[in-house]
C-alpha cells in the first residue's frame, strides 16, 4: 500500500514526477536516484520537501536507501515494456470503419470509461468554465449567438499564439485558424496537401480517428514503426520515403496516442529537417502536449519549422472542455489551401465558446487547472498500472507513459482483444481494442486503457474484471482442440 501523501503540493508533485520517470523505464533497477540536495535545487524547493518526495517512493518500494550512498532504483515486477510494432510492407487502404462502427454502435455513456480517451468530467474546471461563459455572454450580448467567421476570434488566436511562443513556436495570431476540435484541423490539413489515392505515412499503432479520416478521404496508410518510449522511428520513415514517396506524414511526436510516447527534442528536430529536405509536409497532431512537464512544456516540432512545412494541429479537448470543440491549425505555407477548405466546409464557429475560452486562457484558470490535472493523471496511471500488474495474465506487457493518460497493453498472443471488448461491454465496461489502431485492423492482442479517471474501487474493480476476462480467454484458447 502506498504511503499517504503529504499535504504539501510541492512534495506531491515531485513524488508523482519521479514515480512516472521510474515506471516509464527511464531508470533501471540499480540506477542511482538524483540526490535530495540536487533534487531540491532542480525543483526549487526546500531540502526537507525533496526528502519527503524520496521517502514516499521508498515507502512504495520503488527505491531503496543505501547508507552514505543515497537512493537507488529497486527491482520491481512491473509488466515488461511493449516492443515497437512492425511496419506494413507498403501502403494499404484503410479498412477499419466497419470495426469502429460495430464497436461504437453498442457503446453507452454509462460504461465504466476505460475506453474513450477523455479526462474524468469531475476533473474539469466546471466553475471556471461557467464563469467564463457568463462573462463572455454579457460582453458579446446578442452577438454571442451569431457566427464566428474563419479564421476565428482574434482574441482567442492571440492567446493561443502567446502560449505557443513559450515553447518556441513561430506563428502569430494571423497564422492560426480556429477549428471545431483537432479532428477538423487534421481533416483540413489532409485535404490541403493530399488527393484521393495518395499515401500518408502514419505511426504504427495510430490514433483511430486518424485512420477514419484517411479512409473517409480515400487515402492510403503507410504504417511506420513507433517506439513505445521515443515515438516515430526515423530510419524506417526515411526508408518509407525513399520507397513510397508519401504525400504527407501525420504524427503525434508529443504524447502519441495510443502509446503515450514522446520523441526527444533532438529527434523532433531531425524529423522536421528530414521532411523539409524531402519536400513532404508534416501534419503534427499535438492535442496532449500541454500534459507534458511540470513547468514549461517541451517544444513541438512546429518550434523547429523554418519554412512553413509543418502543419500544426491541436485543441483543448483532452485538457479543458471536450464538448466545446475548440481546436486550431497553424498551417504554415499551406495556410491558403487550409483556409479555402475551411470556408468550403463547416466554416462557422461559435463566438460565445471562443470568447469564453479566450477568457479562461487569459485569467490563469487554465494553468492552475493543468497543474491539478497532471497530478490527478499521475495518480490514475499509477493505480491502473498496479491493478494491471496484479490482475492480468502472465505474458502481459504494458507501456507506461511518461506523460498523458493512456496505457497501451500487449496481451498474451492467444487473447483476442475484440473478444475482450465484447465481454467487457456486457459487464458495463468500455475498453479500446487494438484493431482500432491499425489501418488493416491488426494488433489483435492489444488494448488501450484510459487512466484519466478517479481510481475509485469501482474503476479498479473494472480493471480487475478485464484481467479476469483475459485469463479466461488465455486458458480457453490454450485448451481448445485447435491448439492441441
XYZ file of C-alpha atoms in Angstrom, residues 8-460:
453
model
C 2.482 19.947 0.529
C 1.632 20.270 -3.195
C 5.361 20.546 -3.976
C 6.065 17.249 -2.233
C 3.213 15.533 -4.032
C 4.115 16.985 -7.437
C 7.760 15.907 -7.181
C 6.864 12.406 -5.986
C 4.444 11.951 -8.898
C 7.015 13.172 -11.393
C 9.741 10.850 -10.059
C 7.348 7.916 -9.934
C 6.441 8.291 -13.620
C 10.134 8.562 -14.511
C 10.775 5.244 -12.773
C 7.739 3.365 -14.068
C 8.315 4.560 -17.642
C 11.587 2.607 -17.709
C 13.832 5.676 -17.988
C 15.708 4.368 -14.923
C 16.548 0.736 -14.363
C 16.977 -1.422 -11.283
C 20.233 -0.489 -9.565
C 20.462 3.013 -11.054
C 21.191 5.754 -8.581
C 18.487 8.338 -7.993
C 19.145 12.047 -8.008
C 20.290 13.211 -4.583
C 17.893 15.085 -2.325
C 20.081 18.180 -2.484
C 20.236 18.220 -6.293
C 16.536 17.460 -6.476
C 15.789 20.429 -4.229
C 17.943 22.690 -6.400
C 16.400 21.459 -9.646
C 12.814 21.776 -8.439
C 13.500 24.969 -6.444
C 12.091 23.582 -3.213
C 13.463 23.122 0.277
C 15.660 20.155 1.149
C 13.002 18.691 3.535
C 10.428 18.801 0.715
C 12.776 16.921 -1.635
C 13.491 14.350 1.092
C 9.771 13.816 1.679
C 9.275 13.054 -2.025
C 12.076 10.482 -1.988
C 10.805 8.907 1.227
C 7.378 8.496 -0.344
C 8.901 6.470 -3.183
C 10.891 4.473 -0.675
C 7.701 3.646 1.243
C 6.125 2.438 -2.005
C 9.038 0.107 -2.644
C 10.219 1.868 -5.786
C 13.579 2.993 -4.371
C 15.837 1.843 -1.550
C 18.186 3.893 0.614
C 21.821 2.822 0.998
C 23.764 4.273 3.952
C 26.122 7.107 2.954
C 25.321 6.492 -0.702
C 21.806 7.735 -1.455
C 18.736 6.224 -3.060
C 18.729 3.543 -5.772
C 16.054 2.077 -8.034
C 14.715 -1.122 -6.576
C 13.938 -4.189 -8.675
C 10.204 -4.167 -9.425
C 7.865 -6.624 -11.070
C 6.148 -4.240 -13.447
C 4.965 -5.934 -16.647
C 7.595 -5.787 -19.396
C 7.513 -2.884 -21.810
C 5.774 -3.217 -25.165
C 8.121 -3.551 -28.142
C 7.675 -1.436 -31.307
C 5.115 -2.753 -33.768
C 6.269 -3.769 -37.224
C 5.600 -1.573 -40.217
C 3.360 -2.651 -43.058
C 5.104 -3.872 -46.243
C 3.670 -0.932 -48.171
C 0.742 1.483 -48.445
C -2.628 -0.100 -47.717
C -6.217 1.133 -47.952
C -7.700 1.799 -44.528
C -10.498 -0.659 -43.812
C -11.335 -0.237 -40.169
C -14.514 1.865 -40.236
C -16.662 -1.270 -40.055
C -14.763 -2.320 -36.926
C -15.237 1.127 -35.425
C -18.961 1.173 -36.214
C -19.508 -2.242 -34.667
C -17.738 -1.126 -31.513
C -19.223 2.327 -31.094
C -22.791 1.484 -32.075
C -23.236 -0.544 -28.892
C -21.368 1.814 -26.589
C -23.261 3.769 -23.967
C -22.389 6.808 -21.904
C -22.845 4.841 -18.679
C -19.978 2.456 -19.358
C -17.066 2.495 -16.916
C -14.834 4.738 -19.059
C -11.624 2.802 -19.640
C -12.039 3.079 -23.414
C -12.569 6.676 -24.525
C -9.519 8.966 -24.295
C -11.214 11.683 -22.234
C -10.497 13.062 -18.766
C -12.941 12.451 -15.949
C -15.615 15.204 -16.176
C -15.188 15.752 -12.435
C -11.560 16.712 -13.109
C -12.519 19.581 -15.429
C -12.767 23.148 -14.059
C -16.546 23.430 -14.244
C -16.809 26.581 -12.125
C -14.156 28.407 -14.147
C -15.806 27.389 -17.409
C -19.199 28.606 -16.223
C -17.733 31.931 -15.079
C -16.099 32.406 -18.462
C -19.326 31.614 -20.287
C -21.311 34.112 -18.220
C -18.665 36.804 -18.646
C -18.393 36.242 -22.393
C -22.183 36.183 -22.734
C -22.513 39.579 -21.074
C -19.709 41.027 -23.160
C -20.963 39.761 -26.511
C -24.675 40.159 -25.812
C -26.700 39.121 -28.905
C -23.524 38.733 -30.987
C -22.699 35.637 -28.952
C -25.461 33.767 -30.772
C -24.176 34.645 -34.229
C -21.348 33.108 -36.276
C -17.619 33.269 -35.749
C -16.233 33.502 -39.268
C -12.867 31.970 -40.268
C -10.186 32.298 -39.117
C -11.979 32.741 -35.757
C -11.913 35.340 -32.993
C -8.670 37.297 -32.847
C -8.587 37.431 -29.035
C -8.544 33.621 -28.863
C -5.986 33.300 -31.645
C -3.751 35.810 -29.864
C -3.923 33.861 -26.593
C -3.051 30.594 -28.332
C -0.140 32.174 -30.207
C 1.197 33.712 -26.992
C 1.095 30.369 -25.186
C 2.799 28.622 -28.071
C 5.576 31.201 -28.110
C 6.558 29.932 -24.643
C 7.800 26.685 -26.203
C 9.332 28.287 -29.280
C 6.572 28.342 -31.878
C 6.970 30.966 -34.557
C 3.350 31.542 -35.523
C 1.268 34.608 -34.742
C -2.466 35.118 -34.378
C -2.660 35.770 -38.125
C -1.203 32.314 -38.817
C -3.922 30.495 -36.854
C -7.349 29.228 -37.881
C -9.806 28.146 -35.177
C -11.433 24.773 -35.876
C -14.092 22.512 -34.410
C -11.565 20.437 -32.483
C -8.329 18.832 -33.628
C -10.163 16.307 -35.805
C -11.405 19.057 -38.098
C -7.917 20.568 -38.101
C -6.431 17.251 -39.237
C -9.106 16.868 -41.905
C -8.353 20.344 -43.254
C -4.621 19.596 -43.276
C -5.082 16.342 -45.191
C -7.417 17.986 -47.707
C -4.905 20.789 -48.257
C -1.934 18.563 -49.150
C -3.419 15.267 -50.394
C -5.569 13.969 -53.219
C -7.686 10.786 -53.105
C -5.422 7.776 -53.623
C -2.357 9.473 -52.113
C -0.204 7.756 -49.498
C 0.135 9.170 -45.964
C 2.817 7.878 -43.609
C 1.454 7.316 -40.107
C 2.600 5.833 -36.825
C 2.050 2.163 -36.006
C -0.073 1.933 -33.900
C -2.034 5.068 -34.821
C -4.939 7.012 -33.321
C -8.105 5.511 -34.775
C -9.572 8.959 -35.513
C -6.691 9.488 -37.926
C -7.427 6.173 -39.600
C -11.098 7.048 -40.018
C -10.107 10.336 -41.660
C -7.773 8.583 -44.092
C -10.474 6.105 -45.044
C -13.093 8.824 -45.480
C -10.779 10.898 -47.697
C -9.752 7.921 -49.835
C -6.113 7.982 -48.712
C -3.750 5.034 -48.221
C -1.869 4.458 -44.971
C 1.822 3.636 -44.778
C 2.473 2.403 -41.241
C 5.890 3.268 -39.764
C 7.184 1.565 -36.583
C 6.852 3.685 -33.477
C 8.878 3.089 -30.335
C 6.742 2.953 -27.162
C 9.146 5.292 -25.384
C 10.651 7.553 -28.064
C 7.984 7.741 -30.742
C 8.229 7.570 -34.529
C 11.384 5.799 -35.703
C 13.234 7.943 -38.213
C 15.252 5.316 -40.061
C 12.184 3.293 -41.126
C 10.486 6.575 -42.009
C 13.398 7.552 -44.260
C 13.178 4.146 -45.944
C 9.422 4.598 -46.433
C 10.009 7.997 -48.033
C 12.579 6.577 -50.467
C 10.378 3.642 -51.443
C 6.879 5.097 -51.458
C 7.116 8.898 -51.501
C 4.107 9.735 -49.262
C 2.188 12.947 -49.835
C 2.385 13.741 -46.120
C 3.485 12.396 -42.750
C 0.876 12.557 -39.987
C 2.239 12.001 -36.485
C 1.936 12.895 -32.815
C 5.564 13.463 -31.745
C 4.477 14.545 -28.235
C 2.416 12.028 -26.218
C 1.430 9.719 -29.048
C -1.973 8.033 -28.946
C -2.167 5.145 -28.006
C 1.451 4.642 -26.872
C 1.966 7.822 -24.845
C 5.435 8.118 -26.417
C 7.214 11.459 -26.851
C 10.119 11.969 -29.215
C 13.252 13.514 -27.678
C 13.726 17.117 -28.716
C 16.741 16.343 -30.889
C 14.788 13.730 -32.822
C 11.949 16.177 -33.376
C 14.478 18.476 -34.992
C 15.729 15.594 -37.150
C 12.172 14.768 -38.209
C 11.490 18.351 -39.268
C 14.784 18.507 -41.222
C 14.185 15.136 -42.881
C 10.772 16.126 -44.184
C 11.824 19.643 -45.165
C 14.655 18.202 -47.243
C 12.275 15.681 -48.830
C 9.627 18.344 -49.511
C 6.977 16.368 -47.637
C 4.682 18.213 -45.204
C 4.482 17.114 -41.577
C 0.981 17.203 -40.099
C 1.615 17.432 -36.355
C -1.191 16.313 -34.037
C -0.379 17.859 -30.647
C -3.557 17.521 -28.561
C -1.724 16.119 -25.499
C 1.263 18.486 -25.492
C 0.066 20.567 -22.531
C 0.167 17.465 -20.320
C 3.972 17.221 -20.551
C 6.292 18.760 -17.983
C 5.746 20.466 -14.676
C 6.705 23.948 -15.773
C 7.404 24.958 -19.351
C 6.334 22.245 -21.746
C 8.851 20.859 -24.263
C 8.788 22.217 -27.815
C 6.628 20.683 -30.501
C 8.058 20.011 -33.957
C 6.491 23.303 -35.045
C 9.115 25.125 -32.974
C 11.802 23.958 -35.426
C 9.858 24.784 -38.591
C 11.854 27.295 -40.625
C 9.920 27.133 -43.894
C 6.256 26.575 -43.016
C 6.427 22.854 -43.842
C 4.867 21.775 -40.507
C 1.067 21.929 -40.262
C 0.379 22.175 -36.553
C -2.971 20.914 -35.183
C -4.149 20.993 -31.585
C -7.149 21.526 -29.316
C -8.316 21.772 -25.710
C -10.456 18.644 -25.922
C -8.104 16.492 -23.837
C -7.379 19.051 -21.151
C -10.169 21.610 -20.677
C -13.592 21.211 -22.320
C -14.133 18.338 -24.784
C -17.664 19.447 -25.645
C -16.650 22.994 -26.557
C -14.785 21.677 -29.643
C -12.120 24.383 -29.608
C -9.208 23.468 -31.859
C -6.772 25.264 -34.114
C -4.395 24.832 -37.013
C -1.220 26.729 -37.899
C -0.718 25.611 -41.488
C 2.463 27.447 -42.432
C 2.885 27.732 -46.181
C -0.294 25.724 -46.680
C -2.482 28.343 -44.978
C -4.289 29.495 -48.158
C -5.318 25.928 -49.017
C -6.431 25.241 -45.434
C -8.444 28.457 -45.218
C -10.115 27.645 -48.528
C -11.015 24.162 -47.255
C -12.332 25.698 -44.024
C -14.546 28.118 -45.941
C -15.836 25.361 -48.218
C -16.770 23.048 -45.390
C -18.297 23.513 -41.944
C -16.991 27.046 -41.841
C -18.755 28.844 -38.977
C -17.535 28.735 -35.385
C -19.243 29.570 -32.082
C -18.274 33.090 -30.885
C -19.508 32.556 -27.318
C -17.333 29.474 -26.791
C -14.344 31.081 -28.488
C -14.625 34.198 -26.307
C -15.079 32.137 -23.150
C -12.019 30.039 -23.983
C -10.009 33.203 -24.501
C -11.057 34.374 -21.035
C -10.053 31.067 -19.414
C -6.616 31.241 -21.016
C -6.139 34.897 -20.033
C -7.249 34.506 -16.403
C -4.735 31.876 -15.387
C -7.532 29.394 -14.664
C -6.267 27.063 -17.386
C -2.723 26.877 -15.996
C -3.970 26.278 -12.460
C -6.248 23.555 -13.785
C -3.396 21.936 -15.737
C -1.277 21.606 -12.602
C -4.099 19.834 -10.765
C -4.970 17.714 -13.777
C -1.425 16.418 -14.239
C -1.216 15.401 -10.578
C -4.506 13.533 -10.834
C -3.424 11.823 -14.052
C -0.205 10.645 -12.402
C -2.227 9.089 -9.591
C -4.634 7.468 -12.037
C -1.841 5.984 -14.150
C -0.071 4.612 -11.077
C -3.258 2.985 -9.755
C -4.266 1.374 -13.064
C -0.734 0.091 -13.746
C -0.658 -1.508 -10.301
C -4.040 -3.153 -10.915
C -2.968 -4.452 -14.331
C 0.168 -5.853 -12.736
C -1.933 -7.666 -10.134
C -4.789 -8.853 -12.355
C -3.676 -9.573 -15.924
C -2.296 -12.940 -17.081
C 1.401 -13.813 -17.418
C 2.829 -12.595 -20.692
C 1.150 -9.188 -20.434
C 3.339 -6.236 -21.408
C 2.481 -2.626 -20.525
C 3.727 0.660 -21.893
C 3.673 3.162 -19.003
C 3.552 6.695 -20.453
C 5.876 9.390 -19.173
C 3.021 11.848 -19.823
C -0.607 11.673 -20.796
C -3.178 9.206 -19.526
C -3.242 6.252 -21.940
C -1.894 2.754 -21.277
C -1.053 0.507 -24.223
C -1.302 -3.099 -23.079
C 0.002 -6.096 -25.010
C -1.880 -9.247 -24.019
C -0.677 -12.812 -24.459
C -0.840 -13.579 -28.212
C -3.738 -16.003 -27.879
C -6.056 -13.413 -26.270
C -8.274 -11.674 -28.833
C -8.821 -8.029 -27.882
C -12.084 -7.795 -29.800
C -13.471 -10.625 -27.701
C -12.222 -8.887 -24.552
C -14.066 -5.770 -25.697
C -17.266 -7.708 -26.377
C -17.262 -9.423 -22.997
C -16.269 -6.251 -21.141
C -19.152 -4.408 -22.791
C -21.549 -6.992 -21.397
C -20.162 -6.142 -17.935
C -20.676 -2.414 -18.492
C -17.001 -1.669 -19.073
C -15.579 0.182 -22.062
C -12.127 -0.645 -23.470
C -10.465 0.153 -26.799
C -9.198 -2.963 -28.634
C -6.000 -2.935 -30.681
C -7.549 -3.406 -34.156
C -8.916 0.141 -33.864
C -5.335 1.438 -34.029
C -4.143 -0.344 -37.164
C -5.074 0.514 -40.779
C -5.792 -3.147 -41.593
C -7.424 -3.917 -38.195
C -4.360 -5.802 -36.944
C -2.872 -5.635 -33.400
C -5.474 -8.161 -32.301
C -3.961 -8.817 -28.862
C -3.604 -5.222 -27.661
C -5.807 -2.963 -25.528
C -5.750 0.751 -24.791
C -6.878 1.790 -21.309
C -7.788 5.332 -20.227
C -6.336 6.279 -16.829
C -7.772 9.817 -16.590
C -10.440 8.834 -14.094
C -10.611 8.875 -10.330
C -9.131 5.497 -9.266
C -12.188 4.508 -7.249
C -12.774 0.911 -6.081
C -15.382 0.615 -8.855
C -12.886 1.627 -11.545
C -10.096 -0.604 -10.233
